[in-house]
Short mmCIF file of C-alpha atoms in Angstrom, two decimals:
data_model
loop_
_atom_site.label_atom_id
_atom_site.label_comp_id
_atom_site.label_asym_id
_atom_site.label_seq_id
_atom_site.Cartn_x
_atom_site.Cartn_y
_atom_site.Cartn_z
CA UNK A 1 -11.96 -30.53 -25.51
CA UNK A 2 -11.44 -30.25 -21.71
CA UNK A 3 -13.99 -27.97 -19.44
CA UNK A 4 -12.93 -25.48 -17.44
CA UNK A 5 -14.16 -23.27 -14.73
CA UNK A 6 -13.88 -19.24 -15.65
CA UNK A 7 -14.81 -17.02 -13.13
CA UNK A 8 -16.26 -14.15 -14.71
CA UNK A 9 -16.96 -10.83 -13.47
CA UNK A 10 -19.26 -8.08 -15.46
CA UNK A 11 -19.37 -4.09 -14.75
CA UNK A 12 -21.66 -1.26 -15.61
CA UNK A 13 -23.81 -1.86 -19.06
CA UNK A 14 -23.25 -5.45 -19.03
CA UNK A 15 -23.42 -6.13 -15.28
CA UNK A 16 -27.29 -5.09 -16.04
CA UNK A 17 -28.14 -7.19 -18.77
CA UNK A 18 -26.61 -10.34 -18.00
CA UNK A 19 -28.19 -9.71 -14.51
CA UNK A 20 -25.37 -10.42 -12.26
CA UNK A 21 -22.02 -8.83 -11.11
CA UNK A 22 -20.49 -12.19 -11.42
CA UNK A 23 -20.17 -16.32 -12.19
CA UNK A 24 -18.33 -18.80 -12.37
CA UNK A 25 -19.15 -21.33 -15.55
CA UNK A 26 -18.15 -24.46 -17.10
CA UNK A 27 -17.05 -23.83 -20.35
CA UNK A 28 -14.85 -25.34 -23.53
CA UNK A 29 -14.16 -22.16 -24.83
CA UNK A 30 -10.45 -21.50 -25.84
CA UNK A 31 -10.01 -17.81 -25.97
CA UNK A 32 -12.09 -15.01 -23.86
CA UNK A 33 -13.69 -14.34 -28.09
CA UNK A 34 -15.07 -17.53 -28.10
CA UNK A 35 -16.48 -16.97 -24.62
CA UNK A 36 -17.73 -14.22 -25.30
CA UNK A 37 -19.67 -14.96 -28.31
CA UNK A 38 -21.45 -17.96 -26.38
CA UNK A 39 -22.45 -15.63 -23.94
CA UNK A 40 -24.03 -13.47 -26.62
CA UNK A 41 -26.10 -16.15 -27.65
CA UNK A 42 -27.79 -16.55 -24.35
CA UNK A 43 -27.86 -13.16 -22.68
CA UNK A 44 -28.90 -10.24 -24.63
CA UNK A 45 -25.62 -8.12 -24.73
CA UNK A 46 -25.92 -5.23 -27.12
CA UNK A 47 -22.08 -4.20 -27.50
CA UNK A 48 -19.74 -6.20 -29.32
CA UNK A 49 -16.47 -7.62 -29.31
CA UNK A 50 -15.16 -4.03 -30.68
CA UNK A 51 -16.89 -2.13 -28.55
CA UNK A 52 -14.92 -4.53 -25.78
CA UNK A 53 -11.35 -4.77 -24.48
CA UNK A 54 -10.73 -8.15 -22.02
CA UNK A 55 -9.41 -8.86 -18.84
CA UNK A 56 -7.39 -11.55 -18.20
CA UNK A 57 -6.23 -12.27 -14.41
CA UNK A 58 -6.19 -8.44 -13.54
CA UNK A 59 -4.61 -7.57 -16.44
CA UNK A 60 -5.32 -6.12 -20.31
CA UNK A 61 -5.48 -9.36 -22.76
CA UNK A 62 -5.78 -9.99 -26.35
CA UNK A 63 -9.15 -11.80 -27.84
CA UNK A 64 -7.22 -15.01 -28.60
CA UNK A 65 -5.21 -15.00 -25.31
CA UNK A 66 -5.85 -19.05 -24.41
CA UNK A 67 -7.97 -19.40 -21.36
CA UNK A 68 -6.96 -21.98 -18.46
CA UNK A 69 -9.04 -23.52 -15.63
CA UNK A 70 -9.73 -20.90 -12.77
CA UNK A 71 -9.06 -17.99 -14.81
CA UNK A 72 -10.92 -14.83 -13.87
CA UNK A 73 -12.35 -12.67 -17.25
CA UNK A 74 -13.68 -8.78 -17.56
CA UNK A 75 -15.40 -8.03 -20.39
CA UNK A 76 -14.52 -4.19 -20.53
CA UNK A 77 -17.41 -1.88 -21.87
CA UNK A 78 -16.14 1.47 -23.18
CA UNK A 79 -14.63 3.12 -19.91
CA UNK A 80 -15.63 6.67 -18.91
CA UNK A 81 -13.28 7.67 -16.68
CA UNK A 82 -13.05 11.29 -15.23
CA UNK B 1 0.69 7.84 -7.06
CA UNK B 2 -2.94 6.58 -8.06
CA UNK B 3 -5.92 5.68 -5.78
CA UNK B 4 -9.56 4.46 -6.01
CA UNK B 5 -11.98 6.38 -3.21
CA UNK B 6 -15.28 5.46 -2.60
CA UNK B 7 -15.77 8.47 0.03
CA UNK B 8 -15.35 12.10 -1.05
CA UNK B 9 -11.84 13.35 -1.90
CA UNK B 10 -10.28 15.17 0.76
CA UNK B 11 -8.08 17.37 -1.26
CA UNK B 12 -6.84 19.55 1.46
CA UNK B 13 -5.02 16.61 2.51
CA UNK B 14 -3.86 15.58 -1.47
CA UNK B 15 -2.46 18.93 -1.41
CA UNK B 16 -0.78 18.94 1.66
CA UNK B 17 1.05 15.46 0.79
CA UNK B 18 2.07 16.74 -2.21
CA UNK B 19 4.84 19.29 -0.47
CA UNK B 20 8.64 20.01 -1.43
CA UNK B 21 11.36 22.46 -1.34
CA UNK B 22 12.46 22.25 -4.63
CA UNK B 23 8.56 22.69 -6.25
CA UNK B 24 8.52 26.25 -7.68
CA UNK B 25 5.19 24.92 -9.19
CA UNK B 26 1.76 23.33 -7.97
CA UNK B 27 -0.69 22.54 -10.50
CA UNK B 28 -4.08 20.60 -9.96
CA UNK B 29 -7.46 19.72 -11.70
CA UNK B 30 -10.69 18.68 -10.47
CA UNK B 31 -13.59 17.13 -12.62
CA UNK B 32 -16.58 17.54 -10.87
CA UNK B 33 -19.74 16.08 -11.69
CA UNK B 34 -21.71 18.99 -14.10
CA UNK B 35 -26.04 19.15 -14.30
CA UNK B 36 -26.26 18.63 -18.08
CA UNK B 37 -24.68 16.45 -20.36
CA UNK B 38 -25.45 16.23 -24.37
CA UNK B 39 -28.43 18.49 -23.69
CA UNK B 40 -30.06 16.36 -20.95
CA UNK B 41 -30.07 17.60 -16.94
CA UNK B 42 -28.58 15.47 -14.96
CA UNK B 43 -29.48 14.88 -11.45
CA UNK B 44 -26.20 12.68 -11.09
CA UNK B 45 -23.69 9.69 -11.69
CA UNK B 46 -23.09 6.56 -10.77
CA UNK B 47 -19.65 5.27 -11.09
CA UNK B 48 -18.13 1.66 -11.27
CA UNK B 49 -15.01 0.67 -11.55
CA UNK B 50 -12.96 -2.78 -11.83
CA UNK B 51 -10.87 -1.53 -8.70
CA UNK B 52 -7.85 -4.01 -8.92
CA UNK B 53 -7.00 -3.10 -12.61
CA UNK B 54 -7.98 0.60 -12.82
CA UNK B 55 -5.83 1.19 -9.66
CA UNK B 56 -2.54 -0.92 -11.91
CA UNK B 57 -3.62 1.31 -15.17
CA UNK B 58 -3.93 4.62 -12.58
CA UNK B 59 -0.03 4.10 -11.36
CA UNK B 60 1.05 3.18 -14.61
CA UNK B 61 -1.02 6.44 -15.99
CA UNK B 62 1.26 8.71 -13.17
CA UNK B 63 4.97 7.01 -13.86
CA UNK B 64 4.31 7.75 -17.56
CA UNK B 65 3.75 11.18 -16.44
CA UNK B 66 6.90 10.82 -14.09
CA UNK B 67 8.81 9.65 -17.28
CA UNK B 68 7.54 12.48 -19.53
CA UNK B 69 8.27 15.13 -17.60
CA UNK B 70 10.60 16.54 -15.42
CA UNK B 71 8.03 16.50 -11.96
CA UNK B 72 9.07 15.91 -8.32
CA UNK B 73 5.59 14.19 -7.50
CA UNK B 74 2.19 13.87 -8.98
CA UNK B 75 -0.96 12.66 -6.98
CA UNK B 76 -4.42 11.51 -8.70
CA UNK B 77 -7.62 10.36 -7.08
CA UNK B 78 -10.62 8.98 -8.43
CA UNK B 79 -13.86 8.87 -7.07
CA UNK B 80 -16.19 5.05 -6.97
CA UNK B 81 -20.06 5.45 -5.98
CA UNK B 82 -22.93 7.48 -6.02
CA UNK B 83 -22.05 11.12 -6.81
CA UNK B 84 -24.56 14.25 -6.63
CA UNK B 85 -24.00 17.30 -8.68
CA UNK B 86 -20.77 19.30 -8.10
CA UNK B 87 -18.85 16.61 -6.17
CA UNK B 88 -15.25 15.95 -7.34
CA UNK B 89 -14.97 13.19 -9.54
CA UNK B 90 -11.28 13.00 -9.91
CA UNK B 91 -8.21 14.77 -8.55
CA UNK B 92 -5.00 15.53 -10.04
CA UNK B 93 -2.19 17.19 -8.47
CA UNK B 94 1.78 17.59 -9.72
CA UNK B 95 3.86 19.90 -8.33
CA UNK B 96 7.57 20.51 -10.65
CA UNK B 97 10.32 22.88 -10.46
CA UNK B 98 8.74 24.63 -13.42
CA UNK B 99 5.17 25.14 -14.07
CA UNK B 100 5.36 24.14 -17.57
CA UNK B 101 5.92 20.47 -16.70
CA UNK B 102 3.69 20.11 -13.83
CA UNK B 103 0.83 21.76 -16.45
CA UNK B 104 1.70 19.45 -19.40
CA UNK B 105 1.97 16.72 -16.88
CA UNK B 106 -1.17 17.65 -14.98
CA UNK B 107 -3.10 17.58 -18.24
CA UNK B 108 -1.49 14.49 -19.34
CA UNK B 109 -2.94 12.50 -16.28
CA UNK B 110 -6.12 13.57 -16.48
CA UNK B 111 -6.49 12.31 -20.43
CA UNK B 112 -4.99 9.45 -20.15
CA UNK B 113 -6.90 8.69 -16.94
CA UNK B 114 -10.40 8.83 -18.77
CA UNK B 115 -9.44 6.61 -21.79
CA UNK B 116 -7.65 4.00 -20.01
CA UNK B 117 -8.98 3.21 -16.88
CA UNK B 118 -11.89 0.24 -16.42
CA UNK B 119 -14.03 3.00 -14.88
CA UNK B 120 -17.58 3.84 -16.02
CA UNK B 121 -20.39 6.40 -15.18
CA UNK B 122 -23.97 5.92 -15.82
CA UNK B 123 -25.91 9.33 -15.72
CA UNK B 124 -29.31 9.48 -13.93
CA UNK B 125 -31.33 12.65 -15.49
CA UNK B 126 -34.11 14.60 -14.72
CA UNK B 127 -37.13 12.99 -16.85
CA UNK B 128 -35.95 9.21 -14.42
CA UNK B 129 -34.27 7.45 -17.52
CA UNK B 130 -30.42 6.19 -16.80
CA UNK B 131 -27.86 5.68 -19.58
CA UNK B 132 -24.23 4.75 -19.11
CA UNK B 133 -22.14 6.53 -20.95
CA UNK B 134 -20.17 5.42 -24.28
CA UNK B 135 -22.26 2.43 -23.69
CA UNK B 136 -25.27 3.06 -25.11
CA UNK B 137 -24.50 4.05 -28.84
CA UNK B 138 -20.44 2.86 -28.31
CA UNK B 139 -19.37 3.75 -32.00
CA UNK B 140 -20.99 7.45 -32.01
CA UNK B 141 -19.53 9.01 -29.03
CA UNK B 142 -15.95 7.50 -28.31
CA UNK B 143 -15.08 10.20 -26.10
CA UNK B 144 -17.14 11.94 -23.15
#
């Protein structure tokens, strides 16, 4: 499995729990679901995948979207606009 | 049109931009920062947003309103940053030939904006603590 670089931005509760607004990581994760599982093992995220949506390259995406080198990824916590 | 704004929303300008001689009705909605939520005293609200996707999705919502209702024009602005009690967090304005579609489209836009855009708010409470709405107990509070 080849490693790729994924650029992640964090917002709201996830930003606070991760302690940073963005990071670029090297990973072998094939999908956002796999990557979130991996990150949850090392960071104190309280939100589970079913609470979140995911965006890849600034568009809503499904959790099993294949990840490619240099993709931009955002895990979207439950929203609360208005 | 849809826009995120880091500065206070200039309502007069927004309203003035919605002009048409064919418009017989103008409906607007202002969402304001209130001082209480879930029985707790709120002192301020902090908005966070994933700008590029919030703007894309906001444009989609306004476009859908045009498709669903016979309106002439619609506009929506959502604030970001740290807001004080009474400040306007979101503004929606719609003009149409007759009042019905303007009311319906306005309602549609604010309802969709609240549930679809990647925008988050953190309430700061009188006691000094704070919390991200819908994030702290996500399963039990799908709506704010």
